[in-house]
Short mmCIF file of C-alpha atoms in Angstrom, two decimals:
data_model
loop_
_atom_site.label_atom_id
_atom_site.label_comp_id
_atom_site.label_asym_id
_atom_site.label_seq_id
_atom_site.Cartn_x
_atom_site.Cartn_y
_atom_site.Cartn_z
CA UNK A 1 -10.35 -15.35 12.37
CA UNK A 2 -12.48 -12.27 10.89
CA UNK A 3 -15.23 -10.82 12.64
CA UNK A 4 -17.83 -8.75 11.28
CA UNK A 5 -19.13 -5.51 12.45
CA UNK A 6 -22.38 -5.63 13.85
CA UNK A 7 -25.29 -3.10 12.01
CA UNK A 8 -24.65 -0.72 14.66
CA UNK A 9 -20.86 -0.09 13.86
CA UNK A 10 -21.73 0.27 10.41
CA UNK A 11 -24.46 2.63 11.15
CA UNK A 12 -22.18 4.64 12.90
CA UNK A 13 -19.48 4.72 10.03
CA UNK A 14 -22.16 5.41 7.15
CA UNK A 15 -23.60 8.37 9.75
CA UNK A 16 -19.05 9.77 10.21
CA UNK A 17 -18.42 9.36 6.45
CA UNK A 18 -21.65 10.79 5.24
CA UNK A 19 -21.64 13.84 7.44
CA UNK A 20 -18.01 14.95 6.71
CA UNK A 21 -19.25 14.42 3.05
CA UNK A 22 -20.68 17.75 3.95
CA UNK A 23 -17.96 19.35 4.89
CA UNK A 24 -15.80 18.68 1.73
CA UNK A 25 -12.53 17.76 3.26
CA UNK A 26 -11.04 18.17 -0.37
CA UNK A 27 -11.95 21.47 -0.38
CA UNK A 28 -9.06 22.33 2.57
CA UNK A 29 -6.91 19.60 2.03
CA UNK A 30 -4.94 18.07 -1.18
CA UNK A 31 -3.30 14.61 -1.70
CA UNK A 32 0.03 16.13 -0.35
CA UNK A 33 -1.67 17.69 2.54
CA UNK A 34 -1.64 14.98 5.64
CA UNK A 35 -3.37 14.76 8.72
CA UNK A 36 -2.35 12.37 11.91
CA UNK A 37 -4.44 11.25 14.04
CA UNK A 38 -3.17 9.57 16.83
CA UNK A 39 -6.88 7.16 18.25
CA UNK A 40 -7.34 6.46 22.29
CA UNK A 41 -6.45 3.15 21.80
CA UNK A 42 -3.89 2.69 19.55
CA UNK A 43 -0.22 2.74 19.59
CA UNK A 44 0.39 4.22 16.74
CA UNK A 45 -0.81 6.87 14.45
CA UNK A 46 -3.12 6.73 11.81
CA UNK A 47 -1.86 8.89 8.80
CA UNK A 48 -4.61 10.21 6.45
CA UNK A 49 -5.00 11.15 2.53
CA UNK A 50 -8.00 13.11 1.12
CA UNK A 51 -8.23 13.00 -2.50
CA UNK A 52 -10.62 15.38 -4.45
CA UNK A 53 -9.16 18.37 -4.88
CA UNK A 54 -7.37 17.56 -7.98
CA UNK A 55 -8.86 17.62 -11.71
CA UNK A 56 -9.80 14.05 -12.56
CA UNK A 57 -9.23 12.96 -8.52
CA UNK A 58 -11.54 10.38 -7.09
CA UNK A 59 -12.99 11.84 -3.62
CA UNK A 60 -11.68 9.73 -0.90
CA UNK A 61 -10.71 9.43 2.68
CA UNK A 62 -7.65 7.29 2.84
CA UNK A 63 -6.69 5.91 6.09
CA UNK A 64 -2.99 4.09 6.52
CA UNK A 65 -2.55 2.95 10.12
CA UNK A 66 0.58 2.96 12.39
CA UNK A 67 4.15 3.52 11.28
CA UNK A 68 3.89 0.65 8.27
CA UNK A 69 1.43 2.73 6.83
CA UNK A 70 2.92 5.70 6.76
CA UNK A 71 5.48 4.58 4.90
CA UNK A 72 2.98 2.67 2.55
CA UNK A 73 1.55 6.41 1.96
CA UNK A 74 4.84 7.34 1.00
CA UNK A 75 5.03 4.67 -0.97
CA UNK A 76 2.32 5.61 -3.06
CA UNK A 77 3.16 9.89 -2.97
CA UNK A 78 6.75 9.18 -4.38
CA UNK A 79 5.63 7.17 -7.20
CA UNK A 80 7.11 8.54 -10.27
CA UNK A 81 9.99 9.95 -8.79
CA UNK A 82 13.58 8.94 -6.80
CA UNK A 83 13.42 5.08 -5.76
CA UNK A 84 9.91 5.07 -7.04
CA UNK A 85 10.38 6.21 -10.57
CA UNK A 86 10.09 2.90 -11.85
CA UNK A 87 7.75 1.28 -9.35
CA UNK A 88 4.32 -0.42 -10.83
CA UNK A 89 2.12 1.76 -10.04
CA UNK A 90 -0.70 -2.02 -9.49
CA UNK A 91 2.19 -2.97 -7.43
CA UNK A 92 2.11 -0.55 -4.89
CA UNK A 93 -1.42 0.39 -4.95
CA UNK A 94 -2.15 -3.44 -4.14
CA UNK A 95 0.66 -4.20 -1.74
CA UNK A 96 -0.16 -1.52 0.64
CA UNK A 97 -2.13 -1.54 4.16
CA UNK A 98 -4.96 1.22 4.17
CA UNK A 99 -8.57 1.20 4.47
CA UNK A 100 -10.56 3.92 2.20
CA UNK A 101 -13.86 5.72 1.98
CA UNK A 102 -14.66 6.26 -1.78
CA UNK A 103 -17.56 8.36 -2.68
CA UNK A 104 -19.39 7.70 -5.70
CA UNK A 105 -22.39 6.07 -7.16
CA UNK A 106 -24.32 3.79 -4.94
CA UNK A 107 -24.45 1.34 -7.88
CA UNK A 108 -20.57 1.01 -7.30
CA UNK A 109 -20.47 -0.14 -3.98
CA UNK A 110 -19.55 -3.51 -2.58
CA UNK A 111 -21.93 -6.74 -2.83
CA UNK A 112 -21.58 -7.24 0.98
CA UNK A 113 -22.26 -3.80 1.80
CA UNK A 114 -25.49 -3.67 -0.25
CA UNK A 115 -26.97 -6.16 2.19
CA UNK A 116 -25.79 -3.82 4.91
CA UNK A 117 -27.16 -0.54 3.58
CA UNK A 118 -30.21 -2.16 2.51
CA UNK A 119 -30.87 -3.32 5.73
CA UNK A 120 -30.05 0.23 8.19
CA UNK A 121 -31.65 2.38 4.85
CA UNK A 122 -29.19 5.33 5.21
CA UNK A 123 -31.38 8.19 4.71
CA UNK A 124 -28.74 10.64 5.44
CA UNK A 125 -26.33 9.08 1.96
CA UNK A 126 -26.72 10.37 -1.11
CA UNK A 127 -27.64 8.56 -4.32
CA UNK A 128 -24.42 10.10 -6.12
CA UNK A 129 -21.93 10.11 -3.16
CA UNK A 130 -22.88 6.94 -1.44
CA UNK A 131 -19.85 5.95 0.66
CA UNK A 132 -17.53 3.04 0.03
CA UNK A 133 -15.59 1.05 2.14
CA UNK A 134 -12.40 -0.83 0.97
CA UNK A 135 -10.08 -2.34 3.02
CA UNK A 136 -6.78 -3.09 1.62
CA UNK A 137 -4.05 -5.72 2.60
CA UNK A 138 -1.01 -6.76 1.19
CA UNK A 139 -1.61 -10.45 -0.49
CA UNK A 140 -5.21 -10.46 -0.71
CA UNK A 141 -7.84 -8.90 -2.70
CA UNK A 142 -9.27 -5.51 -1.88
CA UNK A 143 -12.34 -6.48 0.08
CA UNK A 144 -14.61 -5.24 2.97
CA UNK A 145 -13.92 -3.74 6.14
CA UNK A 146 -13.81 -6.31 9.40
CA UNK A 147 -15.04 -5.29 12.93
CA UNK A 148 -11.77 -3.92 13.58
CA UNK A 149 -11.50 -2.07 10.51
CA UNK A 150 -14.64 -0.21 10.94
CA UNK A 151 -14.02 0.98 14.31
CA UNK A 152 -10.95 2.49 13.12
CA UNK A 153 -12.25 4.04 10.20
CA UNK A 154 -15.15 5.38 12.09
CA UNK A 155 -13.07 7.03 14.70
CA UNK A 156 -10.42 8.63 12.29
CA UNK A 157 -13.12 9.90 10.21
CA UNK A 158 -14.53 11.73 12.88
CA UNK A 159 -11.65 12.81 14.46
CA UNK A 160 -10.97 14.55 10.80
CA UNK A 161 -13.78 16.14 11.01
CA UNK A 162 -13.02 18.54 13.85
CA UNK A 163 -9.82 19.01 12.12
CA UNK A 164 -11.62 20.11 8.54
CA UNK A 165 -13.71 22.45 11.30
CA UNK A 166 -10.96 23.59 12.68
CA UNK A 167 -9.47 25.04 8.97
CA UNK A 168 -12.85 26.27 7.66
CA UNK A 169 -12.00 28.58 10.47
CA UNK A 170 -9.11 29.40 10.35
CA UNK A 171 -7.66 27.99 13.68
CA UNK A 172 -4.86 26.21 12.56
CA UNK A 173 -1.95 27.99 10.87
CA UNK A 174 -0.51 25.72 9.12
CA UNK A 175 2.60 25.94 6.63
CA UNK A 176 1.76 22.89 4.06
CA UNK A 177 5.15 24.18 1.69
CA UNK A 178 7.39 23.39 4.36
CA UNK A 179 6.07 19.79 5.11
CA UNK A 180 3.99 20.15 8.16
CA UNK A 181 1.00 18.31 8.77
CA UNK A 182 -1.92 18.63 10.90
CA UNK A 183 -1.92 16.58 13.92
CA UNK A 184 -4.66 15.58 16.13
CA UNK A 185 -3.61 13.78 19.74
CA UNK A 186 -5.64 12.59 22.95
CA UNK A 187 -4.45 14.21 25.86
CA UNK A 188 -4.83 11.40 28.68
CA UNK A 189 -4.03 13.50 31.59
CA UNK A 190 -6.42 16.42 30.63
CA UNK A 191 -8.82 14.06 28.82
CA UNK A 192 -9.03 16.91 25.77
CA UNK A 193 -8.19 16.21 22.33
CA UNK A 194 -5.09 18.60 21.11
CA UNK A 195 -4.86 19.96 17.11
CA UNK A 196 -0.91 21.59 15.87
CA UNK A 197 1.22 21.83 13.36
CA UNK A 198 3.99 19.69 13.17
CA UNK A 199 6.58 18.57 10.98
CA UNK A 200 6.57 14.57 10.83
CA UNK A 201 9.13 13.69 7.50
CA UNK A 202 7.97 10.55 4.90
CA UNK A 203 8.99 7.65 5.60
CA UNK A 204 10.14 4.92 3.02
CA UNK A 205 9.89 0.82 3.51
CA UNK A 206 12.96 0.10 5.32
CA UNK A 207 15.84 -1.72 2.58
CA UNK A 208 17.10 -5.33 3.51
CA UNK A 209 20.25 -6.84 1.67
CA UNK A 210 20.55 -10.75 1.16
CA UNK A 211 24.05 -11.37 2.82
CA UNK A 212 26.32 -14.91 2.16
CA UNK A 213 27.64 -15.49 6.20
CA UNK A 214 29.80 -18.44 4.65
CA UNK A 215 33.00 -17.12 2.98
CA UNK A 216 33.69 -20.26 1.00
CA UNK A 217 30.00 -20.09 -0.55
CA UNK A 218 30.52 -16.69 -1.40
CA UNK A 219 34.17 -17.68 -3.18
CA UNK A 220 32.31 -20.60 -5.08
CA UNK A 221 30.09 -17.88 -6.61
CA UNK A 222 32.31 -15.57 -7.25
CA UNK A 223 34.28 -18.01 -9.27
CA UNK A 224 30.73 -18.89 -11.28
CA UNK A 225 31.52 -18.63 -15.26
CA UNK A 226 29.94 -15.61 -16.07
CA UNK A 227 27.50 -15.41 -19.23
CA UNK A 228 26.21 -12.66 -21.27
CA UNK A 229 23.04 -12.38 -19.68
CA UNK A 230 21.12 -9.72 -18.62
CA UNK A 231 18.40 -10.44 -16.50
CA UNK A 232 15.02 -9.05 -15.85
CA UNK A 233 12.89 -9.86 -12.48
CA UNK A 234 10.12 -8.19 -10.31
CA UNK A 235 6.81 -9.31 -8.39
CA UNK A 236 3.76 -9.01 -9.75
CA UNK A 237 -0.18 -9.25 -8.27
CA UNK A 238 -2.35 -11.12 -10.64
CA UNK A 239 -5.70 -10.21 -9.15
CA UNK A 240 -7.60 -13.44 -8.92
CA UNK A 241 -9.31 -14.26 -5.94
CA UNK A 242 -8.22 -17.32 -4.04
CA UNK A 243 -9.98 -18.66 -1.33
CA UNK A 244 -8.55 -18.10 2.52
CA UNK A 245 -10.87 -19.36 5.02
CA UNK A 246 -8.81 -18.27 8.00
CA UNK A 247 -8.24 -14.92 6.85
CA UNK A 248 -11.77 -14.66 5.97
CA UNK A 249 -10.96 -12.54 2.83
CA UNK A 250 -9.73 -13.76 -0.56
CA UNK A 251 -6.00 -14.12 -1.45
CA UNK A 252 -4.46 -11.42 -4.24
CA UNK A 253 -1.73 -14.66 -5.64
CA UNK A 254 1.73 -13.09 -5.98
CA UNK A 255 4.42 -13.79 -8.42
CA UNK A 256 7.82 -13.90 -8.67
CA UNK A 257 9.16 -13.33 -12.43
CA UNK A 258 12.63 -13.81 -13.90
CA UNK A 259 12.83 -13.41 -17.94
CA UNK A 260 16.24 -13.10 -20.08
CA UNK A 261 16.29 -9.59 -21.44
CA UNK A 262 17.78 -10.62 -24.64
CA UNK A 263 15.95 -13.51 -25.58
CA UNK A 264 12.24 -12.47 -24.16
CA UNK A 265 12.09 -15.95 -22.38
CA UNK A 266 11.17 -16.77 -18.80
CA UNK A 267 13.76 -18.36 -16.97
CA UNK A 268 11.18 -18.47 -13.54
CA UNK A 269 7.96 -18.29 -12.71
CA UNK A 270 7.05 -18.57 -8.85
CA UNK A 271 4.02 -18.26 -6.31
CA UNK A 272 4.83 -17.02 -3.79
CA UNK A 273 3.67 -19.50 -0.55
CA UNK A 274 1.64 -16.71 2.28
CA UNK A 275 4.68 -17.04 4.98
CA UNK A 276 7.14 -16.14 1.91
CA UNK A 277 8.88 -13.11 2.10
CA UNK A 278 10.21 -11.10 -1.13
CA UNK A 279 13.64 -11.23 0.58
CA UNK A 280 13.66 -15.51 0.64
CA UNK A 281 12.80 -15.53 -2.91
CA UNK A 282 14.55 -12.98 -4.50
CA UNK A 283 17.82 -14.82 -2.72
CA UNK A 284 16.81 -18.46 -3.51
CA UNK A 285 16.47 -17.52 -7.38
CA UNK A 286 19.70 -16.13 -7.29
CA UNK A 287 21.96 -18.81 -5.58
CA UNK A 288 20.00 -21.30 -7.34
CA UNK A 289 21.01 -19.40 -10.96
CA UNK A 290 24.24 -18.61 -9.88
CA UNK A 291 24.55 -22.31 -9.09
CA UNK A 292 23.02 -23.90 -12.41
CA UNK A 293 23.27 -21.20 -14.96
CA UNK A 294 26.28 -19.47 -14.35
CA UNK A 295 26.49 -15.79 -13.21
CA UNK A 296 24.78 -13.28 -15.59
CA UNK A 297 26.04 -9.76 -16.46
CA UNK A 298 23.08 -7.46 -14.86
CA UNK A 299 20.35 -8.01 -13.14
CA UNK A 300 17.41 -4.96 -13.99
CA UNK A 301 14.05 -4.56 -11.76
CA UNK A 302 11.90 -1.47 -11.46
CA UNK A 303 11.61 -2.50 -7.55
CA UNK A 304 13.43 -0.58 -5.30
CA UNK A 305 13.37 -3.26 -2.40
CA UNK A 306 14.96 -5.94 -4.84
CA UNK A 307 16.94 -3.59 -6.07
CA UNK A 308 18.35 -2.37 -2.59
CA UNK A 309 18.46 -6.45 -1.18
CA UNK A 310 20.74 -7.29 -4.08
CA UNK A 311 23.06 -4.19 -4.36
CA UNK A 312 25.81 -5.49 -1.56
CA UNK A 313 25.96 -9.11 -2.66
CA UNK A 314 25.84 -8.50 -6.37
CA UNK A 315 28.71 -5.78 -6.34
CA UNK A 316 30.53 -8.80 -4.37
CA UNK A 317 30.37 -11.07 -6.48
CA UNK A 318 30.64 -8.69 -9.80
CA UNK A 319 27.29 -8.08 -11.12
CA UNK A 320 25.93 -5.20 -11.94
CA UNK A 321 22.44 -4.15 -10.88
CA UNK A 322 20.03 -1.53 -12.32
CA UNK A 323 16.59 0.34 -11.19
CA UNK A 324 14.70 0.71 -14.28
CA UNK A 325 12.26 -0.54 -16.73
CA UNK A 326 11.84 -3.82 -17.46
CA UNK A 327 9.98 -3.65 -20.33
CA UNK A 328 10.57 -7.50 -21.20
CA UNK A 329 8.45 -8.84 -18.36
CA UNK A 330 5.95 -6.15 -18.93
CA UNK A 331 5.45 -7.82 -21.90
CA UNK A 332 5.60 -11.28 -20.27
CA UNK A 333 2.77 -10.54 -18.09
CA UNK A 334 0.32 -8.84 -20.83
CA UNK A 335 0.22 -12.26 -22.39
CA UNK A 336 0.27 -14.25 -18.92
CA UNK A 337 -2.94 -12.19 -18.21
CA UNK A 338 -3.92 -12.23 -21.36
CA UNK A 339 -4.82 -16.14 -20.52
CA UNK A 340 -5.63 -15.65 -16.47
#
């Protein structure tokens, strides 16, 4: 169940975020420049972004805790290239864990956190780079920070302070080229906080192939008449809030498309359930086509992770698969939102 942060918290978030606003993090670090931060009480890193420093950048402080995160960020840094080069860039923006400061107008900010600056006043914030907090999940709508959340973000952000300090002068030599980043790491025995260099290499989402264990199944599909069909599929975030009581934040509802490339038609359209994994569906849609349709020619996605789950099974049983546009369900899903 979510619990809010009491005023207090936020106060001391709003007082972290606005006083390394002074610093200008962007300033010594770009969006390919990472620092890790590894908090008292938490098992696993937490791997931050600053954005700012490029032409057209929003200024922000993106946090992505623990190991998942990570490879969210990478995620997010490779798209356009290698696996990623096809990857929707709403996709992966929305199906990533991370929790961001975003400086801008104070006009911009969240409804909820109105109420909360309103009621500590914030003299220290300024009018034109008021900080905002996001907190982003995968399945639900970006929304506000919980108690949790704000600790977090309140003791990262101040823990990158000392590390901006610590390059304004100079005490860090760090070699960004050769893809070191700066890391920042209680020491429990001496009770000191330690800052170094270190080489820590990306990380991508780990790839999971659908395997048939029974070897008569996988001879009945094998032996499927086999159509002219090339077929299109991917997941897709439609951005309408639906209501999760338990989660205490608003559900982002996903979908699961399959269209025929040829003919522009869908052949399925699917919600996914919240205890559905990509994995389940992508595997159910194709024993079930395989089953009552016959066994297309290709199947295309620009997803790496469907992709990579039906490479094994599909060479098996003869089809071929592609990473790459799938400019048919692109199309689809202008004119599906078109009437959201």
């Amino acid at each position: 169940m979510r619990k809010e942060a009491a005023l207090k918290m936020w106060w001391e978030l709003y007082e972290a975020a606005c006083r390394i606003e002074e610093l200008k993090p962007w300033e010594y670090l770009t969006k390919d420049q990472y620092v890790v931060i590894q908090l008292k009480d938490e098992k696993e890193p937490v791997f931050l972004r600053i954005l700012g420093n490029g032409q057209g950048e929003e200024k922000e402080i993106q946090i992505y805790p623990g190991f998942k995160g990570w490879q969210d960020l990478t995620m997010i840094a490779e798209l356009g290239t290698g696996m990623e080069e096809y990857l929707s860039e709403d996709y992966a923006m929305a199906d990533r864990r991370a929790l961001i400061c975003r400086y801008g107008k104070k006009s911009d900010m969240m409804y909820s956190q109105q109420e909360v600056s309103k009621a500590l006043n914030l003299p220290m914030a300024k009018e034109e780079m008021w900080p905002n907090f996001i907190s982003y999940r995968s399945r639900y709508i970006p929304f506000s920070p919980d108690q949790d959340e704000v600790l977090m973000m309140t003791e990262a952000i101040r823990n990158l302070f000392m590390c901006i300090r610590a390059l304004e002068e100079k005490k860090l030599p760090m070699k960004w080229e050769e893809n070191e980043r700066l890391c920042r790491i209680f020491n429990v025995e001496t009770g000191l906080w330690n800052m170094f260099p270190a080489k820590i290499p990306k990380q991508t989402r780990p790839y999971m192939g659908i395997q048939i264990q029974k070897e008569e199944l996988k001879e009945e599909l094998k032996n499927t008449p086999e159509k002219e069909q090339n077929v299109q599929i991917d997941f897709y975030y439609t951005h309408i809030a639906e209501s999760d009581e338990e989660a205490g934040r608003p559900r982002n509802p996903f979908l699961f498309v399959a269209a025929d490339e040829k003919t522009g038609k869908i052949i399925t359209r699917y919600f996914l359930k919240p205890e559905e994994t990509e994995l389940s569906v992508v595997s159910n849609f194709l024993l079930s086509h395989l089953k009552q349709q016959g066994r297309m020619r290709k199947i295309t996605s620009g997803n790496p992770w469907i992709i990579k789950a039906l490479e094994q099974i599909c060479q098996e049983l003869g089809i071929e698969t592609e990473l790459g546009r799938t400019e048919v369900l692109e199309e689809l899903m202008k004119k599906i939102e078109n009437r959201m």
